[in-house]
Short mmCIF file of N, CA and C in Angstrom, two decimals:
data_model
loop_
_atom_site.label_atom_id
_atom_site.label_comp_id
_atom_site.label_asym_id
_atom_site.label_seq_id
_atom_site.Cartn_x
_atom_site.Cartn_y
_atom_site.Cartn_z
N MET A 1 -19.53 54.94 165.30
CA MET A 1 -18.44 55.47 164.52
C MET A 1 -18.50 54.92 163.10
N HIS A 2 -19.62 54.43 162.68
CA HIS A 2 -19.74 53.86 161.35
C HIS A 2 -20.10 54.90 160.30
N ASP A 3 -20.59 56.06 160.71
CA ASP A 3 -21.05 57.08 159.76
C ASP A 3 -19.90 57.82 159.08
N ARG A 4 -18.82 58.03 159.78
CA ARG A 4 -17.72 58.80 159.21
C ARG A 4 -16.39 58.20 159.64
N GLU A 5 -15.35 58.72 159.03
CA GLU A 5 -14.02 58.23 159.32
C GLU A 5 -13.55 58.71 160.69
N SER A 6 -12.82 57.88 161.37
CA SER A 6 -12.30 58.18 162.70
C SER A 6 -11.11 59.15 162.60
N THR A 7 -10.98 60.03 163.59
CA THR A 7 -9.82 60.90 163.66
C THR A 7 -8.60 60.05 163.98
N HIS A 8 -7.51 60.27 163.25
CA HIS A 8 -6.29 59.49 163.47
C HIS A 8 -5.72 59.82 164.85
N PRO A 9 -5.32 58.81 165.61
CA PRO A 9 -4.80 59.05 166.97
C PRO A 9 -3.63 60.03 167.04
N PHE A 10 -2.77 60.05 166.01
CA PHE A 10 -1.59 60.91 166.01
C PHE A 10 -1.95 62.39 166.04
N VAL A 11 -3.13 62.75 165.57
CA VAL A 11 -3.58 64.15 165.56
C VAL A 11 -3.57 64.73 166.97
N PHE A 12 -3.86 63.92 167.95
CA PHE A 12 -3.97 64.41 169.33
C PHE A 12 -2.62 64.84 169.90
N PHE A 13 -1.55 64.30 169.36
CA PHE A 13 -0.22 64.76 169.76
C PHE A 13 -0.09 66.26 169.48
N PHE A 14 -0.44 66.66 168.28
CA PHE A 14 -0.29 68.06 167.87
C PHE A 14 -1.33 68.97 168.51
N LEU A 15 -2.52 68.45 168.75
CA LEU A 15 -3.56 69.27 169.37
C LEU A 15 -3.22 69.62 170.82
N VAL A 16 -2.56 68.72 171.53
CA VAL A 16 -2.26 68.93 172.95
C VAL A 16 -0.87 69.55 173.14
N LEU A 17 -0.03 69.50 172.14
CA LEU A 17 1.32 70.04 172.25
C LEU A 17 1.37 71.48 172.77
N PRO A 18 0.51 72.40 172.29
CA PRO A 18 0.56 73.77 172.82
C PRO A 18 0.26 73.86 174.32
N TYR A 19 -0.61 73.00 174.81
CA TYR A 19 -0.89 72.97 176.25
C TYR A 19 0.37 72.58 177.02
N GLY A 20 1.06 71.57 176.54
CA GLY A 20 2.29 71.14 177.20
C GLY A 20 3.36 72.22 177.17
N ILE A 21 3.48 72.91 176.03
CA ILE A 21 4.46 73.99 175.92
C ILE A 21 4.16 75.09 176.93
N SER A 22 2.90 75.48 177.00
CA SER A 22 2.49 76.52 177.94
C SER A 22 2.76 76.10 179.38
N SER A 23 2.36 74.90 179.71
CA SER A 23 2.55 74.38 181.06
C SER A 23 4.03 74.25 181.41
N GLY A 24 4.82 73.75 180.47
CA GLY A 24 6.25 73.61 180.71
C GLY A 24 6.95 74.94 180.90
N PHE A 25 6.53 75.93 180.13
CA PHE A 25 7.14 77.25 180.27
C PHE A 25 6.87 77.83 181.66
N VAL A 26 5.61 77.72 182.10
CA VAL A 26 5.24 78.32 183.39
C VAL A 26 5.79 77.52 184.57
N SER A 27 5.89 76.22 184.44
CA SER A 27 6.31 75.42 185.60
C SER A 27 7.81 75.12 185.64
N ILE A 28 8.53 75.32 184.52
CA ILE A 28 9.96 75.01 184.51
C ILE A 28 10.79 76.25 184.14
N THR A 29 10.55 76.80 182.95
CA THR A 29 11.37 77.92 182.49
C THR A 29 11.21 79.15 183.35
N LEU A 30 9.99 79.56 183.60
CA LEU A 30 9.76 80.79 184.35
C LEU A 30 10.37 80.74 185.76
N PRO A 31 10.14 79.68 186.54
CA PRO A 31 10.79 79.64 187.86
C PRO A 31 12.32 79.65 187.77
N PHE A 32 12.86 78.97 186.77
CA PHE A 32 14.31 78.97 186.58
C PHE A 32 14.83 80.39 186.35
N VAL A 33 14.16 81.11 185.47
CA VAL A 33 14.58 82.48 185.16
C VAL A 33 14.38 83.39 186.36
N LEU A 34 13.28 83.21 187.08
CA LEU A 34 13.02 84.05 188.26
C LEU A 34 14.09 83.86 189.33
N VAL A 35 14.43 82.61 189.61
CA VAL A 35 15.47 82.34 190.61
C VAL A 35 16.82 82.87 190.13
N SER A 36 17.09 82.72 188.84
CA SER A 36 18.34 83.26 188.28
C SER A 36 18.40 84.78 188.40
N ALA A 37 17.23 85.43 188.41
CA ALA A 37 17.17 86.89 188.52
C ALA A 37 17.15 87.36 189.97
N GLY A 38 17.26 86.44 190.92
CA GLY A 38 17.35 86.83 192.32
C GLY A 38 16.09 86.62 193.15
N PHE A 39 15.03 86.09 192.55
CA PHE A 39 13.83 85.78 193.32
C PHE A 39 14.12 84.57 194.19
N SER A 40 13.47 84.49 195.33
CA SER A 40 13.64 83.30 196.17
C SER A 40 12.96 82.11 195.50
N VAL A 41 13.43 80.93 195.84
CA VAL A 41 12.82 79.71 195.31
C VAL A 41 11.35 79.65 195.71
N ALA A 42 11.05 80.03 196.94
CA ALA A 42 9.66 80.00 197.42
C ALA A 42 8.77 80.93 196.61
N LEU A 43 9.24 82.12 196.29
CA LEU A 43 8.44 83.06 195.52
C LEU A 43 8.26 82.57 194.08
N ALA A 44 9.33 82.06 193.48
CA ALA A 44 9.23 81.52 192.12
C ALA A 44 8.26 80.34 192.09
N ALA A 45 8.32 79.48 193.10
CA ALA A 45 7.40 78.35 193.19
C ALA A 45 5.96 78.81 193.39
N SER A 46 5.78 79.87 194.14
CA SER A 46 4.43 80.41 194.36
C SER A 46 3.83 80.95 193.07
N ILE A 47 4.65 81.61 192.27
CA ILE A 47 4.17 82.14 190.99
C ILE A 47 3.79 80.99 190.06
N ALA A 48 4.63 79.96 190.01
CA ALA A 48 4.31 78.78 189.19
C ALA A 48 3.06 78.08 189.72
N ALA A 49 2.90 78.02 191.03
CA ALA A 49 1.74 77.35 191.63
C ALA A 49 0.44 78.05 191.27
N VAL A 50 0.48 79.36 191.13
CA VAL A 50 -0.72 80.10 190.71
C VAL A 50 -1.16 79.61 189.33
N GLY A 51 -0.20 79.36 188.44
CA GLY A 51 -0.53 78.84 187.12
C GLY A 51 -1.06 77.43 187.17
N VAL A 52 -0.39 76.58 187.92
CA VAL A 52 -0.82 75.18 188.04
C VAL A 52 -2.21 75.10 188.66
N ALA A 53 -2.53 76.04 189.54
CA ALA A 53 -3.85 76.05 190.20
C ALA A 53 -5.00 76.18 189.22
N ALA A 54 -4.74 76.71 188.03
CA ALA A 54 -5.80 76.81 187.03
C ALA A 54 -6.40 75.44 186.73
N ASN A 55 -5.58 74.40 186.79
CA ASN A 55 -6.09 73.05 186.53
C ASN A 55 -7.04 72.57 187.61
N LEU A 56 -6.87 73.07 188.82
CA LEU A 56 -7.77 72.68 189.91
C LEU A 56 -9.20 73.17 189.68
N TRP A 57 -9.31 74.27 188.96
CA TRP A 57 -10.62 74.90 188.76
C TRP A 57 -11.22 74.58 187.40
N ARG A 58 -10.59 73.70 186.64
CA ARG A 58 -11.08 73.35 185.30
C ARG A 58 -12.51 72.82 185.34
N PHE A 59 -12.88 72.15 186.42
CA PHE A 59 -14.23 71.60 186.51
C PHE A 59 -15.30 72.70 186.49
N LEU A 60 -14.93 73.92 186.87
CA LEU A 60 -15.90 75.02 186.86
C LEU A 60 -16.20 75.51 185.45
N TRP A 61 -15.17 75.66 184.62
CA TRP A 61 -15.45 76.18 183.28
C TRP A 61 -15.62 75.07 182.25
N GLY A 62 -15.41 73.83 182.63
CA GLY A 62 -15.68 72.72 181.72
C GLY A 62 -17.12 72.68 181.23
N PRO A 63 -18.10 72.73 182.13
CA PRO A 63 -19.49 72.75 181.68
C PRO A 63 -19.84 73.98 180.85
N VAL A 64 -19.24 75.11 181.18
CA VAL A 64 -19.48 76.33 180.38
C VAL A 64 -18.99 76.12 178.96
N ALA A 65 -17.82 75.51 178.84
CA ALA A 65 -17.27 75.23 177.51
C ALA A 65 -18.15 74.24 176.75
N ASP A 66 -18.69 73.27 177.45
CA ASP A 66 -19.55 72.28 176.80
C ASP A 66 -20.86 72.87 176.31
N LEU A 67 -21.37 73.87 177.01
CA LEU A 67 -22.71 74.38 176.72
C LEU A 67 -22.74 75.66 175.89
N THR A 68 -21.60 76.26 175.61
CA THR A 68 -21.64 77.54 174.90
C THR A 68 -21.03 77.42 173.51
N LEU A 69 -19.81 77.86 173.32
CA LEU A 69 -19.18 77.85 172.01
C LEU A 69 -18.91 76.43 171.53
N THR A 70 -18.56 76.31 170.26
CA THR A 70 -18.19 75.00 169.72
C THR A 70 -16.82 74.61 170.26
N ALA A 71 -16.53 73.33 170.20
CA ALA A 71 -15.22 72.84 170.67
C ALA A 71 -14.09 73.51 169.88
N ARG A 72 -14.29 73.67 168.59
CA ARG A 72 -13.27 74.31 167.76
C ARG A 72 -13.01 75.74 168.22
N ARG A 73 -14.06 76.48 168.51
CA ARG A 73 -13.90 77.87 168.95
C ARG A 73 -13.22 77.96 170.32
N TRP A 74 -13.58 77.05 171.23
CA TRP A 74 -12.91 77.05 172.53
C TRP A 74 -11.44 76.73 172.37
N TYR A 75 -11.14 75.76 171.51
CA TYR A 75 -9.74 75.39 171.28
C TYR A 75 -8.96 76.58 170.72
N LEU A 76 -9.51 77.23 169.70
CA LEU A 76 -8.82 78.37 169.09
C LEU A 76 -8.69 79.54 170.06
N LEU A 77 -9.72 79.76 170.87
CA LEU A 77 -9.67 80.82 171.87
C LEU A 77 -8.58 80.52 172.91
N GLY A 78 -8.53 79.29 173.38
CA GLY A 78 -7.50 78.89 174.33
C GLY A 78 -6.11 78.98 173.73
N LEU A 79 -5.97 78.53 172.48
CA LEU A 79 -4.68 78.57 171.80
C LEU A 79 -4.18 80.00 171.62
N ALA A 80 -5.06 80.87 171.14
CA ALA A 80 -4.68 82.27 170.92
C ALA A 80 -4.35 82.96 172.24
N THR A 81 -5.16 82.74 173.25
CA THR A 81 -4.92 83.38 174.55
C THR A 81 -3.64 82.87 175.20
N ALA A 82 -3.40 81.57 175.10
CA ALA A 82 -2.16 81.02 175.66
C ALA A 82 -0.94 81.60 174.94
N ALA A 83 -1.02 81.70 173.63
CA ALA A 83 0.11 82.25 172.87
C ALA A 83 0.36 83.71 173.23
N VAL A 84 -0.70 84.50 173.30
CA VAL A 84 -0.55 85.92 173.62
C VAL A 84 -0.01 86.11 175.04
N THR A 85 -0.55 85.37 175.99
CA THR A 85 -0.10 85.56 177.37
C THR A 85 1.33 85.06 177.58
N LEU A 86 1.71 83.98 176.92
CA LEU A 86 3.10 83.54 177.04
C LEU A 86 4.05 84.55 176.40
N PHE A 87 3.62 85.15 175.31
CA PHE A 87 4.40 86.21 174.68
C PHE A 87 4.52 87.40 175.63
N LEU A 88 3.41 87.78 176.26
CA LEU A 88 3.42 88.90 177.20
C LEU A 88 4.33 88.64 178.40
N LEU A 89 4.37 87.39 178.84
CA LEU A 89 5.24 87.06 179.97
C LEU A 89 6.69 87.44 179.70
N GLY A 90 7.06 87.41 178.44
CA GLY A 90 8.43 87.76 178.08
C GLY A 90 8.74 89.23 178.22
N PHE A 91 7.72 90.06 178.33
CA PHE A 91 7.95 91.50 178.40
C PHE A 91 7.66 92.10 179.77
N ILE A 92 7.17 91.30 180.67
CA ILE A 92 6.94 91.79 182.04
C ILE A 92 8.30 91.87 182.73
N PRO A 93 8.63 93.00 183.30
CA PRO A 93 9.93 93.11 183.98
C PRO A 93 10.05 92.09 185.11
N ILE A 94 11.21 91.48 185.17
CA ILE A 94 11.46 90.50 186.23
C ILE A 94 11.96 91.28 187.44
N GLN A 95 11.00 91.87 188.12
CA GLN A 95 11.29 92.69 189.30
C GLN A 95 10.23 92.40 190.34
N HIS A 96 10.57 92.62 191.58
CA HIS A 96 9.63 92.33 192.66
C HIS A 96 8.37 93.19 192.61
N ASN A 97 8.45 94.38 192.03
CA ASN A 97 7.25 95.22 191.96
C ASN A 97 6.29 94.79 190.86
N ALA A 98 6.65 93.77 190.07
CA ALA A 98 5.78 93.28 189.00
C ALA A 98 5.19 91.91 189.33
N ILE A 99 5.30 91.47 190.57
CA ILE A 99 4.84 90.12 190.95
C ILE A 99 3.34 89.95 190.71
N GLY A 100 2.54 90.93 191.08
CA GLY A 100 1.09 90.82 190.90
C GLY A 100 0.71 90.65 189.44
N LEU A 101 1.31 91.47 188.57
CA LEU A 101 1.05 91.36 187.14
C LEU A 101 1.53 90.02 186.61
N LEU A 102 2.69 89.61 187.04
CA LEU A 102 3.25 88.33 186.61
C LEU A 102 2.32 87.18 186.99
N MET A 103 1.84 87.18 188.23
CA MET A 103 0.93 86.12 188.68
C MET A 103 -0.37 86.12 187.89
N ALA A 104 -0.91 87.30 187.60
CA ALA A 104 -2.16 87.39 186.85
C ALA A 104 -1.99 86.84 185.44
N VAL A 105 -0.91 87.21 184.77
CA VAL A 105 -0.69 86.74 183.40
C VAL A 105 -0.40 85.24 183.39
N VAL A 106 0.33 84.75 184.38
CA VAL A 106 0.59 83.31 184.50
C VAL A 106 -0.73 82.56 184.67
N PHE A 107 -1.59 83.04 185.55
CA PHE A 107 -2.87 82.36 185.77
C PHE A 107 -3.72 82.36 184.50
N ILE A 108 -3.82 83.50 183.84
CA ILE A 108 -4.61 83.58 182.60
C ILE A 108 -4.04 82.65 181.54
N SER A 109 -2.71 82.58 181.45
CA SER A 109 -2.11 81.70 180.44
C SER A 109 -2.46 80.23 180.70
N GLN A 110 -2.54 79.85 181.95
CA GLN A 110 -2.84 78.46 182.26
C GLN A 110 -4.34 78.16 182.20
N VAL A 111 -5.18 79.15 182.47
CA VAL A 111 -6.61 78.98 182.20
C VAL A 111 -6.80 78.75 180.70
N ALA A 112 -6.08 79.53 179.90
CA ALA A 112 -6.14 79.35 178.45
C ALA A 112 -5.68 77.95 178.07
N GLY A 113 -4.66 77.45 178.74
CA GLY A 113 -4.20 76.09 178.48
C GLY A 113 -5.29 75.06 178.74
N THR A 114 -6.05 75.27 179.81
CA THR A 114 -7.14 74.32 180.08
C THR A 114 -8.21 74.40 179.00
N LEU A 115 -8.37 75.57 178.40
CA LEU A 115 -9.34 75.71 177.31
C LEU A 115 -8.84 75.03 176.03
N ILE A 116 -7.56 74.73 175.97
CA ILE A 116 -7.02 73.95 174.85
C ILE A 116 -7.38 72.48 175.04
N VAL A 117 -7.18 71.96 176.24
CA VAL A 117 -7.37 70.51 176.44
C VAL A 117 -8.82 70.09 176.65
N LEU A 118 -9.67 70.99 177.13
CA LEU A 118 -11.08 70.62 177.34
C LEU A 118 -11.74 70.12 176.05
N PRO A 119 -11.68 70.87 174.96
CA PRO A 119 -12.34 70.39 173.75
C PRO A 119 -11.63 69.21 173.09
N VAL A 120 -10.33 69.08 173.32
CA VAL A 120 -9.60 67.96 172.72
C VAL A 120 -10.09 66.64 173.31
N GLY A 121 -10.38 66.62 174.60
CA GLY A 121 -10.94 65.41 175.21
C GLY A 121 -12.28 65.04 174.61
N GLY A 122 -13.12 66.04 174.37
CA GLY A 122 -14.41 65.79 173.72
C GLY A 122 -14.24 65.30 172.30
N LEU A 123 -13.30 65.89 171.59
CA LEU A 123 -13.03 65.46 170.21
C LEU A 123 -12.60 64.00 170.20
N MET A 124 -11.75 63.63 171.14
CA MET A 124 -11.29 62.25 171.22
C MET A 124 -12.45 61.31 171.51
N ALA A 125 -13.31 61.69 172.42
CA ALA A 125 -14.43 60.83 172.80
C ALA A 125 -15.41 60.63 171.65
N HIS A 126 -15.61 61.67 170.85
CA HIS A 126 -16.66 61.61 169.83
C HIS A 126 -16.18 61.28 168.42
N THR A 127 -14.88 61.38 168.15
CA THR A 127 -14.44 61.19 166.76
C THR A 127 -13.42 60.07 166.57
N VAL A 128 -13.05 59.40 167.62
CA VAL A 128 -12.07 58.32 167.50
C VAL A 128 -12.80 56.99 167.66
N ALA A 129 -12.50 56.07 166.76
CA ALA A 129 -13.09 54.74 166.85
C ALA A 129 -12.70 54.09 168.17
N ASP A 130 -13.60 53.31 168.72
CA ASP A 130 -13.35 52.68 170.03
C ASP A 130 -12.03 51.92 170.07
N GLU A 131 -11.72 51.21 169.00
CA GLU A 131 -10.49 50.41 169.00
C GLU A 131 -9.22 51.27 168.89
N ALA A 132 -9.35 52.56 168.59
CA ALA A 132 -8.19 53.46 168.47
C ALA A 132 -8.08 54.43 169.64
N LYS A 133 -9.01 54.38 170.58
CA LYS A 133 -8.99 55.35 171.69
C LYS A 133 -7.77 55.21 172.58
N GLY A 134 -7.28 54.02 172.78
CA GLY A 134 -6.07 53.83 173.58
C GLY A 134 -4.87 54.50 172.93
N ARG A 135 -4.72 54.33 171.61
CA ARG A 135 -3.62 54.98 170.89
C ARG A 135 -3.79 56.49 170.91
N ALA A 136 -5.02 56.96 170.75
CA ALA A 136 -5.27 58.41 170.80
C ALA A 136 -4.90 58.97 172.16
N ALA A 137 -5.24 58.26 173.23
CA ALA A 137 -4.89 58.72 174.58
C ALA A 137 -3.38 58.72 174.77
N GLY A 138 -2.70 57.76 174.19
CA GLY A 138 -1.24 57.72 174.27
C GLY A 138 -0.61 58.91 173.56
N TRP A 139 -1.12 59.22 172.36
CA TRP A 139 -0.59 60.39 171.64
C TRP A 139 -0.95 61.69 172.35
N TYR A 140 -2.09 61.73 172.98
CA TYR A 140 -2.50 62.89 173.78
C TYR A 140 -1.47 63.13 174.89
N GLN A 141 -1.13 62.07 175.62
CA GLN A 141 -0.16 62.19 176.71
C GLN A 141 1.24 62.50 176.18
N ALA A 142 1.58 61.95 175.02
CA ALA A 142 2.89 62.25 174.42
C ALA A 142 2.98 63.72 174.03
N GLY A 143 1.89 64.29 173.52
CA GLY A 143 1.87 65.71 173.18
C GLY A 143 2.01 66.58 174.42
N ASN A 144 1.34 66.17 175.48
CA ASN A 144 1.43 66.91 176.75
C ASN A 144 2.87 66.85 177.28
N LEU A 145 3.43 65.66 177.35
CA LEU A 145 4.79 65.49 177.87
C LEU A 145 5.83 66.13 176.95
N GLY A 146 5.68 65.92 175.65
CA GLY A 146 6.62 66.52 174.69
C GLY A 146 6.56 68.03 174.72
N GLY A 147 5.36 68.57 174.83
CA GLY A 147 5.20 70.02 174.92
C GLY A 147 5.82 70.57 176.19
N THR A 148 5.66 69.84 177.29
CA THR A 148 6.27 70.27 178.55
C THR A 148 7.79 70.31 178.40
N GLY A 149 8.34 69.33 177.71
CA GLY A 149 9.78 69.33 177.45
C GLY A 149 10.21 70.50 176.60
N LEU A 150 9.41 70.81 175.58
CA LEU A 150 9.74 71.95 174.72
C LEU A 150 9.61 73.28 175.46
N GLY A 151 8.50 73.47 176.15
CA GLY A 151 8.27 74.72 176.86
C GLY A 151 9.13 74.88 178.08
N GLY A 152 9.50 73.77 178.69
CA GLY A 152 10.30 73.83 179.91
C GLY A 152 11.76 73.58 179.66
N GLY A 153 12.08 72.41 179.16
CA GLY A 153 13.48 72.05 178.98
C GLY A 153 14.20 72.89 177.95
N ALA A 154 13.65 72.97 176.76
CA ALA A 154 14.28 73.76 175.71
C ALA A 154 14.17 75.25 176.02
N GLY A 155 13.12 75.62 176.73
CA GLY A 155 12.93 77.03 177.05
C GLY A 155 13.87 77.55 178.11
N VAL A 156 14.47 76.67 178.90
CA VAL A 156 15.36 77.12 179.97
C VAL A 156 16.61 77.77 179.38
N GLY A 157 17.18 77.16 178.38
CA GLY A 157 18.43 77.67 177.83
C GLY A 157 18.31 79.01 177.14
N TRP A 158 17.37 79.13 176.23
CA TRP A 158 17.30 80.34 175.41
C TRP A 158 16.99 81.61 176.19
N PRO A 159 15.88 81.69 176.94
CA PRO A 159 15.63 82.96 177.63
C PRO A 159 16.63 83.24 178.74
N ALA A 160 17.08 82.21 179.40
CA ALA A 160 18.00 82.43 180.52
C ALA A 160 19.34 82.96 180.03
N ILE A 161 19.78 82.49 178.89
CA ILE A 161 21.06 82.94 178.35
C ILE A 161 20.93 84.31 177.69
N SER A 162 19.82 84.53 176.99
CA SER A 162 19.71 85.75 176.19
C SER A 162 19.08 86.92 176.93
N ARG A 163 18.62 86.71 178.17
CA ARG A 163 17.94 87.78 178.91
C ARG A 163 18.91 88.93 179.17
N LYS A 164 18.47 90.13 178.87
CA LYS A 164 19.30 91.31 179.13
C LYS A 164 19.07 91.75 180.56
N LYS A 165 20.13 91.83 181.31
CA LYS A 165 20.03 92.22 182.72
C LYS A 165 19.49 93.64 182.86
N SER A 166 19.87 94.53 181.96
CA SER A 166 19.47 95.92 182.11
C SER A 166 17.96 96.10 181.95
N ARG A 167 17.37 95.34 181.06
CA ARG A 167 15.95 95.50 180.81
C ARG A 167 15.13 94.69 181.79
N GLY A 168 15.66 93.56 182.20
CA GLY A 168 14.99 92.75 183.19
C GLY A 168 13.81 91.97 182.68
N ALA A 169 13.64 91.88 181.37
CA ALA A 169 12.54 91.11 180.80
C ALA A 169 13.10 89.81 180.25
N LEU A 170 12.22 88.87 179.98
CA LEU A 170 12.64 87.56 179.49
C LEU A 170 13.18 87.62 178.07
N TRP A 171 12.52 88.38 177.21
CA TRP A 171 12.93 88.43 175.81
C TRP A 171 13.88 89.61 175.60
N PRO A 172 14.91 89.41 174.80
CA PRO A 172 15.88 90.49 174.55
C PRO A 172 15.27 91.62 173.73
#
């Protein structure tokens, strides 16, 4: 790490924040809204579990990400896809006949989330000075946790309150 300047540990908070937001929305806000709309707790949990399951399979696309595009491109691809799919989730009707579509978009959004964090780990390993890696890891976890709070905790109030019953979608 003597050739160039080390990446500041605080940067990792912001790089991982979108992953936390995406994860929090799918694991907290979406089940809350689904149950509020009359879905069973078991069905809402199953839909959220499909999203969380994307993390179980990260080991499969991790090597693909390492060997193909640059870390920056994977990050931007994951960020854009996560943003688009979370936006789309707001327009899928909250009805039992849309469960398959809902599960597919949830899964894709969380695969995109894994594409956000895969390159960030590599960036941390290769651009942070050894003596700052502990702080970088702390900020990484703070971004993940803070994002989960934003996507989940803060997200529960707004869509749940503003959802129009007649349209049945998350966004008014």
